[in-house]
Amino acid sequence: MRQVVLDTETTGLEPNDGHRVIEIGCVEVINRKITGNNLHIYLNPMREIDEGALAVHGITEEFLADKPTFDKVVDEFLAFVDGAELVIHNAPFDVGFLNHELRMLGSAYGSIEQRCGVLDTLVMARQKHPGQKNNLDALCRRYDVENGHRELHGALLDAEILADVYLAMTGGQTRLSLGGSDSAEQGGAAVAEAIRRLDAGRSGLKVVRASESEISRHNDKLSAIGGSNGEPTLWEKMERGELH
């Protein structure tokens, strides 16, 4: 299976208000292995960036001034994602922006959904962890994914982090214990991961039985443990059914 973990950064929150994509980050995953084959594109949106968006990603209009517009990279982008399952956190946001960019180029390119499957990890996380925070930072803490280097949002950086989170979230727990409210939920996966199956055709275990002299010394020891008052030992009481 080929998957592409994808994230975007934009000039604002709503494409219908004319906001545009300014960064695309894609991380390729094949058969649950991160291949290192990534796609990273900065785009000139030909418009201003909202202050709120700038505070999130720190990408300035000056930095993007010499970057290509979307129409110049659309073929490269679509060639990379075509036929893959896109793994996106809060997919309606990113897919909505990408479809808006495609529509601006005419009907020939169609939509993202016509080219790719889409898996929303936010929906998946909410199903696995109802009533908890499920943003990317919270999932990093929950699944022990390192994100200390993430001071600002960035499409490629967030896609790389999301790839690790997605693989951890869908691969089962690999440790015997995980603190917090996830422990009971993931306990079954932990046991499954921890068990090492032995070869059914292996030779049987050697049974070493006690010799008569060893049994005799054992009984003498039990008699001594019984004390000097003549009371029976605990083991004798258990054999007689006097202890339960």
Short mmCIF file of C-alpha atoms in Angstrom, two decimals:
data_model
loop_
_atom_site.label_atom_id
_atom_site.label_comp_id
_atom_site.label_asym_id
_atom_site.label_seq_id
_atom_site.Cartn_x
_atom_site.Cartn_y
_atom_site.Cartn_z
CA MET A 1 0.00 0.00 0.00
CA ARG A 2 1.29 3.46 -0.88
CA GLN A 3 0.23 6.26 1.41
CA VAL A 4 1.19 9.93 1.39
CA VAL A 5 1.04 11.81 4.67
CA LEU A 6 0.15 15.38 3.69
CA ASP A 7 -0.08 18.78 5.31
CA THR A 8 -0.49 22.33 4.01
CA GLU A 9 0.01 25.86 5.26
CA THR A 10 -2.23 28.65 4.00
CA THR A 11 -2.75 32.40 4.00
CA GLY A 12 -5.86 32.08 6.17
CA LEU A 13 -8.70 29.81 7.20
CA GLU A 14 -11.24 29.97 4.39
CA PRO A 15 -10.58 29.35 0.69
CA ASN A 16 -13.98 30.82 -0.20
CA ASP A 17 -12.63 34.14 1.10
CA GLY A 18 -9.79 33.95 -1.41
CA HIS A 19 -7.16 32.39 0.84
CA ARG A 20 -4.52 30.24 -0.81
CA VAL A 21 -2.09 27.40 -0.14
CA ILE A 22 1.48 28.58 0.50
CA GLU A 23 3.22 25.33 1.48
CA ILE A 24 2.68 21.63 0.75
CA GLY A 25 4.51 18.85 2.56
CA CYS A 26 4.21 15.18 1.56
CA VAL A 27 5.83 12.13 3.18
CA GLU A 28 5.66 8.80 1.35
CA VAL A 29 4.83 5.65 3.31
CA ILE A 30 4.86 2.25 1.59
CA ASN A 31 3.69 -0.84 3.48
CA ARG A 32 3.96 1.12 6.75
CA LYS A 33 7.56 2.14 6.08
CA ILE A 34 8.59 5.79 5.70
CA THR A 35 10.62 5.75 2.49
CA GLY A 36 12.33 9.14 2.69
CA ASN A 37 10.78 10.10 -0.66
CA ASN A 38 9.22 13.44 0.25
CA LEU A 39 7.74 16.35 -1.69
CA HIS A 40 8.07 19.87 -0.30
CA ILE A 41 6.80 22.94 -2.15
CA TYR A 42 6.50 26.62 -1.19
CA LEU A 43 4.02 28.67 -3.21
CA ASN A 44 3.53 32.33 -3.97
CA PRO A 45 -0.15 33.00 -3.16
CA MET A 46 -0.24 36.38 -4.93
CA ARG A 47 -2.06 37.87 -1.94
CA GLU A 48 -1.50 38.98 1.65
CA ILE A 49 -1.16 36.54 4.55
CA ASP A 50 -3.47 37.00 7.52
CA GLU A 51 -1.73 37.96 10.76
CA GLY A 52 -3.29 34.97 12.54
CA ALA A 53 -1.92 32.56 9.95
CA LEU A 54 1.49 34.22 10.05
CA ALA A 55 1.62 33.72 13.81
CA VAL A 56 1.03 30.00 13.28
CA HIS A 57 3.53 29.20 10.54
CA GLY A 58 5.82 32.24 10.36
CA ILE A 59 5.97 32.18 6.54
CA THR A 60 6.18 35.74 5.24
CA GLU A 61 5.13 37.28 1.96
CA GLU A 62 8.73 38.38 1.41
CA PHE A 63 9.95 34.78 1.67
CA LEU A 64 7.33 33.61 -0.85
CA ALA A 65 7.87 36.41 -3.35
CA ASP A 66 10.16 34.37 -5.62
CA LYS A 67 8.37 31.04 -5.17
CA PRO A 68 6.27 29.48 -7.98
CA THR A 69 2.51 29.83 -8.18
CA PHE A 70 0.36 26.70 -7.86
CA ASP A 71 -0.24 26.36 -11.59
CA LYS A 72 3.52 25.91 -12.10
CA VAL A 73 3.78 22.93 -9.72
CA VAL A 74 0.35 21.30 -10.03
CA ASP A 75 1.55 18.55 -12.35
CA GLU A 76 4.48 17.66 -10.08
CA PHE A 77 2.20 17.60 -7.04
CA LEU A 78 -0.52 15.47 -8.66
CA ALA A 79 2.05 13.03 -10.06
CA PHE A 80 3.34 12.48 -6.51
CA VAL A 81 -0.05 11.87 -4.88
CA ASP A 82 -1.98 10.17 -7.70
CA GLY A 83 -3.39 6.80 -6.65
CA ALA A 84 -2.13 7.05 -3.07
CA GLU A 85 -4.13 7.12 0.14
CA LEU A 86 -3.65 10.56 1.65
CA VAL A 87 -3.22 10.59 5.43
CA ILE A 88 -4.20 14.03 6.73
CA HIS A 89 -5.01 15.46 10.17
CA ASN A 90 -8.30 17.36 9.80
CA ALA A 91 -8.57 16.38 6.15
CA PRO A 92 -11.50 18.67 5.19
CA PHE A 93 -9.28 21.71 5.74
CA ASP A 94 -6.35 20.62 3.56
CA VAL A 95 -8.46 18.87 0.92
CA GLY A 96 -10.77 21.88 0.73
CA PHE A 97 -7.85 24.21 0.05
CA LEU A 98 -6.25 21.88 -2.51
CA ASN A 99 -9.55 21.40 -4.34
CA HIS A 100 -9.98 25.18 -4.40
CA GLU A 101 -6.55 25.52 -6.02
CA LEU A 102 -7.46 22.87 -8.61
CA ARG A 103 -10.81 24.51 -9.40
CA MET A 104 -9.04 27.79 -10.07
CA LEU A 105 -7.15 26.02 -12.88
CA GLY A 106 -10.34 24.75 -14.54
CA SER A 107 -12.16 21.43 -14.61
CA ALA A 108 -9.41 19.37 -16.25
CA TYR A 109 -7.70 18.44 -12.99
CA GLY A 110 -10.80 17.22 -11.14
CA SER A 111 -10.68 16.90 -7.36
CA ILE A 112 -8.34 15.32 -4.84
CA GLU A 113 -10.96 12.70 -3.96
CA GLN A 114 -11.14 11.59 -7.61
CA ARG A 115 -7.41 10.86 -7.57
CA CYS A 116 -6.74 9.65 -4.03
CA GLY A 117 -8.25 7.96 -1.04
CA VAL A 118 -8.35 10.18 2.03
CA LEU A 119 -7.84 9.03 5.64
CA ASP A 120 -8.51 11.63 8.33
CA THR A 121 -6.36 10.95 11.41
CA LEU A 122 -8.34 13.48 13.46
CA VAL A 123 -11.49 11.41 12.99
CA MET A 124 -9.51 8.26 13.81
CA ALA A 125 -8.04 9.84 16.95
CA ARG A 126 -11.46 11.03 18.17
CA GLN A 127 -12.80 7.49 17.78
CA LYS A 128 -9.86 6.00 19.68
CA HIS A 129 -9.68 8.70 22.36
CA PRO A 130 -13.16 10.22 22.83
CA GLY A 131 -13.39 13.24 25.09
CA GLN A 132 -9.63 13.93 24.93
CA LYS A 133 -7.52 16.47 23.10
CA ASN A 134 -6.59 15.06 19.71
CA ASN A 135 -4.57 17.80 18.06
CA LEU A 136 -1.14 16.85 16.75
CA ASP A 137 0.71 18.03 19.86
CA ALA A 138 -1.58 16.00 22.13
CA LEU A 139 -1.12 12.89 19.98
CA CYS A 140 2.66 13.35 20.09
CA ARG A 141 2.53 13.31 23.89
CA ARG A 142 0.18 10.33 23.91
CA TYR A 143 2.30 8.22 21.56
CA ASP A 144 5.74 9.46 22.65
CA VAL A 145 6.53 11.06 19.28
CA GLU A 146 9.28 13.67 19.49
CA ASN A 147 8.13 17.14 18.46
CA GLY A 148 10.30 19.39 20.59
CA HIS A 149 11.84 20.89 17.44
CA ARG A 150 8.41 22.14 16.32
CA GLU A 151 8.31 25.79 17.38
CA LEU A 152 6.09 26.84 14.45
CA HIS A 153 3.86 24.89 12.12
CA GLY A 154 5.40 23.81 8.81
CA ALA A 155 3.83 21.57 6.20
CA LEU A 156 6.71 19.15 5.74
CA LEU A 157 7.65 19.09 9.43
CA ASP A 158 4.04 18.46 10.46
CA ALA A 159 3.68 15.75 7.80
CA GLU A 160 6.81 14.01 9.13
CA ILE A 161 5.49 14.17 12.70
CA LEU A 162 2.04 13.00 11.61
CA ALA A 163 3.58 10.03 9.80
CA ASP A 164 5.19 8.89 13.07
CA VAL A 165 1.95 9.49 15.00
CA TYR A 166 -0.14 7.63 12.43
CA LEU A 167 2.14 4.60 12.45
CA ALA A 168 2.15 4.55 16.26
CA MET A 169 -1.62 5.02 16.46
CA THR A 170 -2.37 2.21 14.00
CA GLY A 171 0.44 -0.19 14.86
CA GLY A 172 -0.56 -1.15 18.40
CA GLN A 173 1.31 -0.48 21.60
CA THR A 174 4.82 -1.91 21.67
CA ARG A 175 5.46 -1.44 25.40
CA LEU A 176 3.87 -3.29 28.30
CA SER A 177 2.66 -0.12 29.96
CA LEU A 178 1.52 3.28 28.76
CA GLY A 179 0.60 5.91 31.31
CA GLY A 180 -2.68 7.76 31.32
CA SER A 181 -6.16 6.82 30.22
CA ASP A 182 -4.93 4.97 27.14
CA SER A 183 -3.55 2.04 29.14
CA ALA A 184 -6.69 -0.06 29.32
CA GLU A 185 -7.62 0.72 25.73
CA GLN A 186 -4.29 -0.39 24.35
CA GLY A 187 -3.59 -3.21 26.80
CA GLY A 188 -4.69 -5.92 24.39
CA ALA A 189 -2.39 -4.59 21.70
CA ALA A 190 0.45 -4.46 24.22
CA VAL A 191 0.06 -8.12 25.12
CA ALA A 192 -0.14 -9.10 21.47
CA GLU A 193 3.06 -7.20 20.72
CA ALA A 194 4.89 -8.53 23.80
CA ILE A 195 4.20 -12.26 23.27
CA ARG A 196 6.93 -14.14 21.44
CA ARG A 197 5.54 -17.29 19.84
CA LEU A 198 7.70 -20.43 20.18
CA ASP A 199 8.19 -22.96 17.43
CA ALA A 200 5.56 -25.69 17.76
CA GLY A 201 8.11 -28.28 16.59
CA ARG A 202 10.65 -27.49 19.30
CA SER A 203 11.86 -30.28 21.63
CA GLY A 204 10.06 -30.72 24.94
CA LEU A 205 11.34 -29.22 28.16
CA LYS A 206 13.44 -31.51 30.33
CA VAL A 207 11.73 -32.40 33.64
CA VAL A 208 14.12 -32.88 36.58
CA ARG A 209 12.47 -34.73 39.48
CA ALA A 210 13.66 -34.66 43.11
CA SER A 211 15.58 -37.70 44.35
CA GLU A 212 14.44 -39.72 47.39
CA SER A 213 17.17 -38.16 49.55
CA GLU A 214 16.11 -34.67 48.47
CA ILE A 215 12.48 -35.44 49.32
CA SER A 216 13.55 -36.79 52.71
CA ARG A 217 15.57 -33.66 53.52
CA HIS A 218 12.64 -31.52 52.37
CA ASN A 219 10.24 -33.32 54.73
CA ASP A 220 12.72 -32.95 57.61
CA LYS A 221 12.87 -29.23 56.93
CA LEU A 222 9.08 -28.95 56.94
CA SER A 223 8.95 -30.79 60.27
CA ALA A 224 11.47 -28.36 61.72
CA ILE A 225 9.45 -25.40 60.46
CA GLY A 226 6.44 -26.79 62.34
CA GLY A 227 8.01 -25.61 65.59
CA SER A 228 8.66 -27.27 68.91
CA ASN A 229 5.12 -27.21 70.28
CA GLY A 230 3.96 -30.24 68.32
CA GLU A 231 1.59 -28.23 66.11
CA PRO A 232 1.26 -29.41 62.50
CA THR A 233 2.95 -27.32 59.82
CA LEU A 234 1.03 -25.02 57.50
CA TRP A 235 1.67 -27.43 54.63
CA GLU A 236 0.24 -30.33 56.66
CA LYS A 237 -2.86 -28.28 57.48
CA MET A 238 -3.26 -27.47 53.77
CA GLU A 239 -2.96 -31.15 52.85
CA ARG A 240 -5.64 -31.97 55.41
CA GLY A 241 -7.92 -29.29 54.04
CA GLU A 242 -7.81 -27.29 57.28
CA LEU A 243 -6.73 -24.11 55.46
CA HIS A 244 -8.58 -22.49 52.59
#
